[in-house]
Coordinates of C-alpha atoms and ligand atoms in Angstrom, one line a residue:
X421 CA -39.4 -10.4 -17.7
X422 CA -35.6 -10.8 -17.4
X423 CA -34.7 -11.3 -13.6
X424 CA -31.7 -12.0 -11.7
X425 CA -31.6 -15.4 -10.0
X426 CA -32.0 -13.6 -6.7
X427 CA -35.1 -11.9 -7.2
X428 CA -36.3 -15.4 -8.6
X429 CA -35.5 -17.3 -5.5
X430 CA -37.3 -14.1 -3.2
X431 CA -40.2 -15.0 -5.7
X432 CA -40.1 -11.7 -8.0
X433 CA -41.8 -10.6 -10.1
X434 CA -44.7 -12.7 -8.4
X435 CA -45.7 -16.5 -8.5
X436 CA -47.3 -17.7 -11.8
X437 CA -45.6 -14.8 -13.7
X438 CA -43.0 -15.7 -17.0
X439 CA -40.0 -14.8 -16.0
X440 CA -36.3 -15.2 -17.9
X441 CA -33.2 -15.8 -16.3
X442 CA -29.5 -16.0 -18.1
X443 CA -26.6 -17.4 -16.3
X444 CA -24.2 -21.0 -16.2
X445 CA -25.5 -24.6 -15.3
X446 CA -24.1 -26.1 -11.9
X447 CA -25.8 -29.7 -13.0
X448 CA -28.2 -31.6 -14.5
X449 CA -30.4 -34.5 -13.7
X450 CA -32.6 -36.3 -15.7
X451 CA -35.6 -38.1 -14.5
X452 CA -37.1 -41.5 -16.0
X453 CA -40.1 -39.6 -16.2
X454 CA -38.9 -37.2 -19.0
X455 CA -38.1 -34.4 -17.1
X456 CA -34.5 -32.6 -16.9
X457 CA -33.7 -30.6 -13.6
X458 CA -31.1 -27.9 -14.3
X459 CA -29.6 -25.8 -11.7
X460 CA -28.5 -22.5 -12.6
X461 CA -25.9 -19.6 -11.4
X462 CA -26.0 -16.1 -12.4
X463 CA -23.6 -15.1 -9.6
X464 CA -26.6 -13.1 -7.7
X465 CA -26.7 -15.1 -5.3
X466 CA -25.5 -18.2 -3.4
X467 CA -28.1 -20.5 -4.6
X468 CA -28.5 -21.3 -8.1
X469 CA -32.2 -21.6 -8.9
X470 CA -33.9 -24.9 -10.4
X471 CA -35.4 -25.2 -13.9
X472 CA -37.6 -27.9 -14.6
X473 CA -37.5 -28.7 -18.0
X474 CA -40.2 -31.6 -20.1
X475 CA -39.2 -33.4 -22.9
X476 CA -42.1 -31.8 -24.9
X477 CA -39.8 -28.5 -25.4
X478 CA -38.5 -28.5 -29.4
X479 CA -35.2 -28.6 -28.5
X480 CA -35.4 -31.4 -25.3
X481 CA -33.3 -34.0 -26.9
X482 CA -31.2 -32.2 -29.6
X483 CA -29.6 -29.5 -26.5
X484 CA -31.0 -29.8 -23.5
X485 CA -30.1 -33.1 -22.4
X486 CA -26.6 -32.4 -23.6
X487 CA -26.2 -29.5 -21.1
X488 CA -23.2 -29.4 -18.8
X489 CA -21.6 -27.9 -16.0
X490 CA -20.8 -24.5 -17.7
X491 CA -22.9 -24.4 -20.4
X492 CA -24.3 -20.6 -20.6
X493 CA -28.3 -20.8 -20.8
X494 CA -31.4 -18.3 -20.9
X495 CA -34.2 -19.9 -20.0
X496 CA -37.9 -18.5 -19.9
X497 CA -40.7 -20.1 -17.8
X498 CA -43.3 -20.1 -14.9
X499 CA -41.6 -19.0 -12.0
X500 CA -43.7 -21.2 -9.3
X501 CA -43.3 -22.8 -5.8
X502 CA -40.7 -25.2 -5.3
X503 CA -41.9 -28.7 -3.9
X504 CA -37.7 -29.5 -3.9
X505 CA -36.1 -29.1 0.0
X506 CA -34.2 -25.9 0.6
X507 CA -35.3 -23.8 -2.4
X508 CA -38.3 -21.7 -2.3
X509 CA -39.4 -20.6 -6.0
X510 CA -38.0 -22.8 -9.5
X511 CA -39.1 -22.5 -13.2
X512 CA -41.3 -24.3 -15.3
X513 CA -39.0 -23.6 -18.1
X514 CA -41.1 -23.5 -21.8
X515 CA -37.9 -22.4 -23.6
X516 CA -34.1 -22.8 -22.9
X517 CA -31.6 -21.6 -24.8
X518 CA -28.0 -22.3 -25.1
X519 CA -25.6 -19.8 -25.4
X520 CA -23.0 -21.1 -24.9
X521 CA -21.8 -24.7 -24.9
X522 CA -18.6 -26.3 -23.1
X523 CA -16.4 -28.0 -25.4
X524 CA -15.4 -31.0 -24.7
X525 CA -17.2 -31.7 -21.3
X526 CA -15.2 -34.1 -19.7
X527 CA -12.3 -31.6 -19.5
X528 CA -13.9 -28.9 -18.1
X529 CA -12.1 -28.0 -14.9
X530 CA -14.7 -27.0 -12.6
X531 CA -16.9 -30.1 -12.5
X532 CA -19.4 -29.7 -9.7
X533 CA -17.4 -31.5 -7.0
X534 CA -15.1 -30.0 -4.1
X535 CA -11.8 -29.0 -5.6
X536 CA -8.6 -28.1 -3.2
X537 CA -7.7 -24.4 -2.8
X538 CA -4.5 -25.2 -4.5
X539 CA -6.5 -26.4 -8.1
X540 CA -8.8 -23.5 -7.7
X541 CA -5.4 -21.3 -7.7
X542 CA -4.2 -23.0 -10.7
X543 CA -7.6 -22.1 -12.3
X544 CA -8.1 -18.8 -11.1
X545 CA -9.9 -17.7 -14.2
X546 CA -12.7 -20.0 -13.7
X547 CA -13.1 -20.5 -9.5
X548 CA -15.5 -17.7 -9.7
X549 CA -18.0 -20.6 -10.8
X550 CA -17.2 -22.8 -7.8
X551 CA -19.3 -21.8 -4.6
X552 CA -16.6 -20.9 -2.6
X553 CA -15.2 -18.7 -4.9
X554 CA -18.0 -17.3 -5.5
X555 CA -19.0 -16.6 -2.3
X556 CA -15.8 -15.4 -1.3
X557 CA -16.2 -12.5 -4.3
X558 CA -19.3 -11.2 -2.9
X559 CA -18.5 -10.9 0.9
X560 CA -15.7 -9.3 -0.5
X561 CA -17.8 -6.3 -2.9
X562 CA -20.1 -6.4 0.9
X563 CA -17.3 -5.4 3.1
X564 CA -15.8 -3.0 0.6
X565 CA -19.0 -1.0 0.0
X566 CA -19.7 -1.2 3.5
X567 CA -15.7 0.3 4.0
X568 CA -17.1 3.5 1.5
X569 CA -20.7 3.5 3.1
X570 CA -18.7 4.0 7.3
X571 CA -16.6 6.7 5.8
X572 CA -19.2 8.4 3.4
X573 CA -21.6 8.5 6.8
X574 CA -19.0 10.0 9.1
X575 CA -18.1 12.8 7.3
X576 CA -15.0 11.6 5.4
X577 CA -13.5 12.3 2.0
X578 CA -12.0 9.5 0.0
X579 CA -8.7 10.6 -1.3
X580 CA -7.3 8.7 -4.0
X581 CA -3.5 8.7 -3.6
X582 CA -1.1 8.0 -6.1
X583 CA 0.1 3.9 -7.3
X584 CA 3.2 5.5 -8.4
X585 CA 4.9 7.2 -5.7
X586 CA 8.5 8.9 -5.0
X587 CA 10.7 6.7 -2.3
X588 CA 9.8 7.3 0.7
X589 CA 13.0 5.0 1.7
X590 CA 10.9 3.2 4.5
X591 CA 9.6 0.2 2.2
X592 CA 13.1 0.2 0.8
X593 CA 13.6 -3.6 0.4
X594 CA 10.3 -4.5 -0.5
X595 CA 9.3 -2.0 -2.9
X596 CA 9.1 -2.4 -7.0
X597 CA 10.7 -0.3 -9.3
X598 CA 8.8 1.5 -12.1
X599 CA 10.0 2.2 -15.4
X600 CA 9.4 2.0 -18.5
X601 CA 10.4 -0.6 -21.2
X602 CA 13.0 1.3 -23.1
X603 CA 14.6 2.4 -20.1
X604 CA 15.6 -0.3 -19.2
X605 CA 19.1 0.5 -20.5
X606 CA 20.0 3.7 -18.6
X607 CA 22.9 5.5 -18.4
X608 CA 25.5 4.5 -15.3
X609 CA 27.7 6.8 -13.6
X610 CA 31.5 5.8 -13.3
X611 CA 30.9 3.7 -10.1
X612 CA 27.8 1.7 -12.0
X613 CA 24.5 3.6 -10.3
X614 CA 22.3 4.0 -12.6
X615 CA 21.5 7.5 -13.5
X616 CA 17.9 7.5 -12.5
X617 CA 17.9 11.8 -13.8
X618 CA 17.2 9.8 -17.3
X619 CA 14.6 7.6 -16.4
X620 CA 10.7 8.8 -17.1
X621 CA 10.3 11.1 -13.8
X622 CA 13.6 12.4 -14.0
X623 CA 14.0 10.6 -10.7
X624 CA 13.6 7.0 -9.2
X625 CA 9.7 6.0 -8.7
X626 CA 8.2 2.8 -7.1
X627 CA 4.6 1.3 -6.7
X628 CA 3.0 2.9 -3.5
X629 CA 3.5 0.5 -0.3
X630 CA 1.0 2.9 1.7
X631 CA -0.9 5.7 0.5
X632 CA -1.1 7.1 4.6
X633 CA 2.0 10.4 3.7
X634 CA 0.3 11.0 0.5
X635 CA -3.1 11.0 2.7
X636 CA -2.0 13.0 6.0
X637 CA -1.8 15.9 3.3
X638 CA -4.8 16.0 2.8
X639 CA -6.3 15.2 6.4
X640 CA -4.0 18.1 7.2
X641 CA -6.6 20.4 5.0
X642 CA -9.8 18.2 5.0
X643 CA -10.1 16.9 8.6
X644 CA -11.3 13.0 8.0
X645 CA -9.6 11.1 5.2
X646 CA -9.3 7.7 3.9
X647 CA -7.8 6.1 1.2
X648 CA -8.7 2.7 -0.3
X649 CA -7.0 1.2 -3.2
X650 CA -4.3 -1.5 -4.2
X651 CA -0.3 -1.7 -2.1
X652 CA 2.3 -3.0 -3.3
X653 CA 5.5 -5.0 -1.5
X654 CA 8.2 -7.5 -2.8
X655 CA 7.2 -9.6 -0.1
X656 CA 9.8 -12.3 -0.2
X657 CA 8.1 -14.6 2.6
X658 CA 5.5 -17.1 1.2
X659 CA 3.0 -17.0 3.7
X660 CA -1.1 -16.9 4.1
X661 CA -1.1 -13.4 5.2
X662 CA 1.4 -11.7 2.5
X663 CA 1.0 -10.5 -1.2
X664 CA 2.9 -8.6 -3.6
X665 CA -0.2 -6.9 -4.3
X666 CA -3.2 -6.3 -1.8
X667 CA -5.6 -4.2 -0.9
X668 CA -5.2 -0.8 2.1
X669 CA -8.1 0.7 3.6
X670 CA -6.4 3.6 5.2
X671 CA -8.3 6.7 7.2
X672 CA -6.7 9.4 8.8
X673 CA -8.2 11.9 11.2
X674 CA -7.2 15.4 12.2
X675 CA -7.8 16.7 15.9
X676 CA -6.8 13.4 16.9
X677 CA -5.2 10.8 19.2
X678 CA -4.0 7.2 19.8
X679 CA -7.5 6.5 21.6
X680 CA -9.6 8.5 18.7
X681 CA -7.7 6.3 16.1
X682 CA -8.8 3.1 18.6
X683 CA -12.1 4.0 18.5
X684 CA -12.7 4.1 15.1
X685 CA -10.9 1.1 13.9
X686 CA -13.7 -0.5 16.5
X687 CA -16.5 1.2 15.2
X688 CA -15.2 0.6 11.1
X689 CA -15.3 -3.1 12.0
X690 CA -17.8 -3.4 13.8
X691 CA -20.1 -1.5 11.0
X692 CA -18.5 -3.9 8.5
X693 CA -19.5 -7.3 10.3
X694 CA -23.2 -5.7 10.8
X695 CA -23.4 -5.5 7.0
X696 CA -21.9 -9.2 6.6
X697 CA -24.1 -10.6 8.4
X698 CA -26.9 -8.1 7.4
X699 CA -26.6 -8.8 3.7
X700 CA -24.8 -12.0 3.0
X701 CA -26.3 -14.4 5.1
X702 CA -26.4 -16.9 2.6
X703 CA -23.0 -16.9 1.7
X704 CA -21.9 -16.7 5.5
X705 CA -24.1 -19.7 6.2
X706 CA -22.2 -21.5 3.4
X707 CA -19.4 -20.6 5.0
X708 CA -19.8 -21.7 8.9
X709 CA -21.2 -25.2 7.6
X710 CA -18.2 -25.7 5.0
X711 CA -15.1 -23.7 5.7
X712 CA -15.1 -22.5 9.6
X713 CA -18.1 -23.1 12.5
X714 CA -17.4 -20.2 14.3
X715 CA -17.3 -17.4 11.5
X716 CA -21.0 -16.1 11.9
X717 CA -19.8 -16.0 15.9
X718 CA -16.8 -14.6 15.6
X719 CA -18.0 -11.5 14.4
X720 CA -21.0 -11.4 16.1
X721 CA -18.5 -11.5 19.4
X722 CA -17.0 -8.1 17.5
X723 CA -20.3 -6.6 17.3
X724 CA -21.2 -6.9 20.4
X725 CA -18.0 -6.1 22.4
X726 CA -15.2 -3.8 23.0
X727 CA -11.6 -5.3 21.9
X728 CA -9.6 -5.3 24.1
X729 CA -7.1 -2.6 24.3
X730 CA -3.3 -3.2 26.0
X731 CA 0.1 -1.8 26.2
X732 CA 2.8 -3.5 24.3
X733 CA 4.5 -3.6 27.4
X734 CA 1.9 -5.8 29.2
X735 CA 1.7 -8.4 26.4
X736 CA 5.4 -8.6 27.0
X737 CA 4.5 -9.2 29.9
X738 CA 1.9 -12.3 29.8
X739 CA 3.8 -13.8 27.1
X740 CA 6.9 -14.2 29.4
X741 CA 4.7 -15.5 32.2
X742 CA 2.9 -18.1 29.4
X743 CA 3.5 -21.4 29.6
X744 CA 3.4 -21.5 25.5
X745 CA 6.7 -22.3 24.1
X746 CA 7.2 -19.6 21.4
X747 CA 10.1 -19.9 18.9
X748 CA 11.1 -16.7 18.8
X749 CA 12.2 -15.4 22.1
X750 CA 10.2 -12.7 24.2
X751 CA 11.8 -9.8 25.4
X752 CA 10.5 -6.6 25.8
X753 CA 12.0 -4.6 22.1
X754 CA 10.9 -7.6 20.6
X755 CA 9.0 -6.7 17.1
X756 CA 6.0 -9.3 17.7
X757 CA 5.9 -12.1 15.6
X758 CA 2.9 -13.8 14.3
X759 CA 3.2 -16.5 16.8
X760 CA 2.4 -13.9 19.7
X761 CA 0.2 -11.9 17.7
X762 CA -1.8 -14.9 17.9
X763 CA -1.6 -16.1 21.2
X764 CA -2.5 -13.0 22.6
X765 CA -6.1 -12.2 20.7
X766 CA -7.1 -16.4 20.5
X767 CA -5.9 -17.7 23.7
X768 CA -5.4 -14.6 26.0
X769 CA -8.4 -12.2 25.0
X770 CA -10.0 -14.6 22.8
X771 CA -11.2 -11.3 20.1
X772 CA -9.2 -8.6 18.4
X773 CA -7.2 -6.9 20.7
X774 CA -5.5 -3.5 20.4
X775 CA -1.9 -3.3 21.3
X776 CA -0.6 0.1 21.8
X777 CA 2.6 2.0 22.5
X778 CA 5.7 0.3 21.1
X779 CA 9.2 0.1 21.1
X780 CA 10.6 3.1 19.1
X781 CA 13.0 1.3 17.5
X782 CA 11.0 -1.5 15.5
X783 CA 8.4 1.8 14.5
X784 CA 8.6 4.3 11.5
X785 CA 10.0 7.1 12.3
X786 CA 6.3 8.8 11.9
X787 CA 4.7 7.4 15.1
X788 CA 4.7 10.0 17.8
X789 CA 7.1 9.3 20.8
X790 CA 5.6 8.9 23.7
X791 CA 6.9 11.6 27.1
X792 CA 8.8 8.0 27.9
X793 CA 11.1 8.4 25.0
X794 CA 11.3 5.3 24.5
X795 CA 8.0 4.0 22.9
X796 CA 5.2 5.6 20.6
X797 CA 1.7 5.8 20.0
X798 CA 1.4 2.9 17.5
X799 CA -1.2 0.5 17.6
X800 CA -1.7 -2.8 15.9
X801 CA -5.2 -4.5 15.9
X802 CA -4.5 -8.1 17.1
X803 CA -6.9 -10.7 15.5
X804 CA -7.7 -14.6 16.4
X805 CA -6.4 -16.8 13.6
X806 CA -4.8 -13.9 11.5
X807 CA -2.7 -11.8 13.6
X808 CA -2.2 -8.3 13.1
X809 CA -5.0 -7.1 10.6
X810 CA -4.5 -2.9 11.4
X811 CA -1.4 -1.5 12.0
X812 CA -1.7 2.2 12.9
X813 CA -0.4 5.2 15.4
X814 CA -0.8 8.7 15.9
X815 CA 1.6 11.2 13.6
X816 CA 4.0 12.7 15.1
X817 CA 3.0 16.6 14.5
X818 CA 5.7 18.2 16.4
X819 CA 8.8 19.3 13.9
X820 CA 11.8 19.3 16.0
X821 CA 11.2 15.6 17.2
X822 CA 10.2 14.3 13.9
X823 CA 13.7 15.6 12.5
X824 CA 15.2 14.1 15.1
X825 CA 13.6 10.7 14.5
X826 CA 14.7 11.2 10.9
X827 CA 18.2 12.0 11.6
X828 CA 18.4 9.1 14.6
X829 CA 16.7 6.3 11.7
X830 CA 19.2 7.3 9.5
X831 CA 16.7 8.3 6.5
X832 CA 17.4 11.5 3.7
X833 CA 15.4 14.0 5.4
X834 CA 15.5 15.5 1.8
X835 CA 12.9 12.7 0.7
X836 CA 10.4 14.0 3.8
X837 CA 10.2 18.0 2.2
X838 CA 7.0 18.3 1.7
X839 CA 5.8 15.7 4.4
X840 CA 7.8 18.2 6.9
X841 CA 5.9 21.4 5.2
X842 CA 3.3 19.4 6.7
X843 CA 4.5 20.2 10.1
X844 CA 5.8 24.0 9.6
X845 CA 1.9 25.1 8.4
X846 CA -0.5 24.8 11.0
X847 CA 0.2 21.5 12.5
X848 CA -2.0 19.4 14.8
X849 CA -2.6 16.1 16.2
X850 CA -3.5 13.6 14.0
X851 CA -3.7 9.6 13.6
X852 CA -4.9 7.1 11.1
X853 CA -4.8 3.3 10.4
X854 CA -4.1 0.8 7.5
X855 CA -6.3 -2.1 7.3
X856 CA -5.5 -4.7 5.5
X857 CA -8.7 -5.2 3.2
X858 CA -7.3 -8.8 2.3
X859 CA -6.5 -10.1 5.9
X860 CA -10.0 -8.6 7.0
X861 CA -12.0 -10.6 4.5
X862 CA -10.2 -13.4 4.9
X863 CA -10.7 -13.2 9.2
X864 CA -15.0 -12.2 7.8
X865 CA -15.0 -15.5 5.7
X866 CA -12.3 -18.3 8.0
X867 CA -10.6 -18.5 4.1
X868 CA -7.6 -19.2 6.2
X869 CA -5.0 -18.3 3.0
X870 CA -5.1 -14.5 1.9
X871 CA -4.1 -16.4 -1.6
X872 CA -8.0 -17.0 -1.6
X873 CA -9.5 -14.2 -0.6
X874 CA -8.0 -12.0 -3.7
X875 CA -9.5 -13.1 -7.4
X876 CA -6.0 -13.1 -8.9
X877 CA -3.4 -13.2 -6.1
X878 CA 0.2 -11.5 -6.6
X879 CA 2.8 -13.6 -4.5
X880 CA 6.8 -14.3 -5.6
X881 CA 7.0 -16.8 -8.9
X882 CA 3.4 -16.3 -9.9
X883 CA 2.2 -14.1 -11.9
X884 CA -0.1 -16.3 -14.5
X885 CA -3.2 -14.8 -15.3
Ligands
ATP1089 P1 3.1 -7.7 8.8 O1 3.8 -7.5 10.1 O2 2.0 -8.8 8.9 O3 4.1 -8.0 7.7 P2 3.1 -4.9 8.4 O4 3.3 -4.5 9.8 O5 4.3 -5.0 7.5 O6 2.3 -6.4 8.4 P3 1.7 -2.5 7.8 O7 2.8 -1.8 7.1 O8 1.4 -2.1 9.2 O9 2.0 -4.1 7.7 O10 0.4 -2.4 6.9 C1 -0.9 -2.3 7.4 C2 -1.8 -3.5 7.2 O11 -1.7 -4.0 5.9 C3 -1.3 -4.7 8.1 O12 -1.8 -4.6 9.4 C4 -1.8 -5.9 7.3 O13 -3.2 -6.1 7.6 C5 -1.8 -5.4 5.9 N1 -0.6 -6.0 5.1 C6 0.7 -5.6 5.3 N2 1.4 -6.3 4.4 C7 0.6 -7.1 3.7 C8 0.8 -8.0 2.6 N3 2.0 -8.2 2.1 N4 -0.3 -8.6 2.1 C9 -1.5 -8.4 2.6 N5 -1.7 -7.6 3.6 C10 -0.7 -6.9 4.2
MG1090 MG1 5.3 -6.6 6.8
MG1091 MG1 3.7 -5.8 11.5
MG1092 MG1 2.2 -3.1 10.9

């Protein structure tokens, strides 16, 4: 019977039964005694499983002593107890196959030894075979079904808004042009702009840096949205918490406030950890021993409390009366930098932390504004060792002040037609979130850089595979 390698290792189909399993070889060992133990990965799982394999099978010392790391196999056996520490069923294997040999062994990159992050980059075709990797693409699938699983349980629709989007002029700088191939060439006006009337849409398009206008539509019609696909930004600063190209998880709820909109980025979170540490223990285990100690903590510390929730004001505040020496200098206006981020969920709260109500002038010119007139309803979530991993706020629903935010920002309220229809039929409250999916794995699994979190990450000067 053809299993996976995880039902094998839980000791399926039964002990004493003949079961096959297909997958790569991790390693090899020989013993004097003619025996070959092979360890094999069919990405299940975080284990590989051990065949045991005697010289008496046909093919012992034509192929299988000749098996490498790589080398695809399917191998058919006895699937019984395991004497061997840490592993609970292996194979007494009575035929292995090759599939698939490795040419030239001795070149093959991913020899079963710890490689830096930076060679696994270069190689980002084959780290799926490395534990890490592998591990990192699972908790990964976990957190992203468990994303669909929240939203399909509470009642929300998931919306798929549109990669290719019109300019909504508030990603200017960082956004990517589309077009196509031969329009490259287009037609300039007398003072050089290109005439963008000739191009494929008749107007200028971009890749979508948030799907949330696109998505208040329809919350405006369907109560609880979300949207949950790939974002795009011409990120020009190489750090470990940007890409070009990365991955929004973005909800949006009618009838709604800044505290509503709180609340459910808490209980989205919290719901995602449970199934982490619900159904990828063994990676997470991996991870806590060989990457960070206090991951499996850290979200348990989620689970079972309340973030904490604070005015922006007040973390101006305590970062002025700090004794920490930040390089950028505090002042209340101040857009918070990474560095505060930072000190304010690890060394003041010690968990994620919600900051609310900022400054109106660092926030897009959709946030509500506060009776204050000075600040609005946004909130970023705050995490330790990544920073802000949800920015979010409540919509401003009332006409009159959104023009007037459009006008102050200095934005073509011609771009915002529609988005303003939104607000001249039947308007209400509403609020929504963007988690960055990236960030979040990466804070699940202590990957510190968002570079390895992603299978084929998009950053400036790299677009190899
Ligand atoms: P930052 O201040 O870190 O640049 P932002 O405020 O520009 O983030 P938002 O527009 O609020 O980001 O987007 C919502 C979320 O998307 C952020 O909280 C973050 O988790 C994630 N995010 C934003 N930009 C990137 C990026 N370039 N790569 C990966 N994730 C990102
Ligand atoms: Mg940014
Ligand atoms: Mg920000
Ligand atoms: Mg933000």
């Amino acid at each position: 019977m053809l299993v996976t390698i995880v039902d094998a290792l839980a000791g399926k189909p039964g002990i004493g039964e003949e079961v096959t399993v297909q997958g790569w070889v991790r390693t090899r060992r020989d013993s004097k005694a003619g025996l070959s133990f092979i360890n094999v990965h069919d990405g299940s799982c975080f284990n590989p499983i051990q065949a045991v394999v005697d010289n008496t099978i046909e093919n012992y010392s034509s192929e299988v002593i000749k098996l490498t790391a790589g080398c695809a196999v399917k191998i058919t056996g006895k699937l019984v107890e395991s004497q061997g520490k840490g592993q609970s069923f292996e194979i007494q294997a009575t035929t292995v196959e090759v599939l698939g040999w490795v040419e030239d062994p001795d070149t093959y990159p991913m020899q079963p030894k710890r490689h830096s992050m930076e060679f696994l980059r270069d190689n980002a075709h084959l780290r799926p075979r490395t534990n890490i990797s592998g591990a990192v693409a699972r908790v990964r699938n976990t957190i992203a079904q468990a994303v669909h699983r929240f939203f399909h349980e509470n009642g929300f629709n998931w919306i798929h808004t549109p990669i290719i989007t019109a300019s909504d002029a508030e990603g200017a700088g960082e956004m990517f042009r589309v077009s196509t191939l031969d329009q490259m060439n287009l037609p300039k006006d007398d003072k050089g702009n290109i005439d963008y009337s000739k191009d494929f849409f008749g107007s200028e398009s971009f890749l979508t840096v948030s799907g949330q206008l696109n998505v208040e539509a329809y919350c405006m019609a369907m109560s609880k949205v979300y949207t949950f696909g790939p974002t795009f930004r011409a990120e020009n600063s190489n750090t470990s918490r940007h890409l070009a190209e990365f991955w929004m998880v973005e909800p949006e709820i009618a009838f709604a406030d800044l505290n509503d909109n709180a609340d459910l980025a808490e209980d989205m979170m919290r719901y995602v950890f449970e199934a982490v540490l619900n159904e990828r223990e063994d990676d997470m285990e991996f991870f806590q021993q060989r990457v960070d100690s206090e991951c499996i903590n850290r979200l348990r510390n989620v689970i079972d409390n309340k973030f904490e929730r604070m005015d922006y004001t007040d973390v101006i505040d305590i970062l002025k009366k700090s004794d920490k020496k930040f390089e950028y200098p505090v002042e209340w206006g101040i857009d918070l930098q990474s560095e505060h981020e930072r000190f304010i969920a690890e060394e003041h709260v010690g968990r994620p932390t919600v900051v609310m109500n900022y400054p109106k002038d660092i926030k897009a010119f959709y946030m509500r504004l506060n009776d204050d007139e000075k600040t609005v309803a946004a909130m970023d979530v705050l995490a330790p060792g990544i920073g802000e991993i949800i920015g979010g706020a409540q919509r401003e629903e009332r006409l009159d002040v959104l023009d007037k935010r459009i006008a102050e920002m200095g934005l073509p309220a011609e771009h915002y037609w529609w988005y303003r229809d939104l607000r001249r039929y039947g308007t209400v409250p509403h609020a929504g979130f963007g988690l960055g999916f990236d960030r979040c794995v990466s804070y699940v699994t202590g990957v510190a850089n968002i570079r390895d979190v992603i299978p084929f990450p998009r950053v400036p000067n790299n677009v190899k595979f």
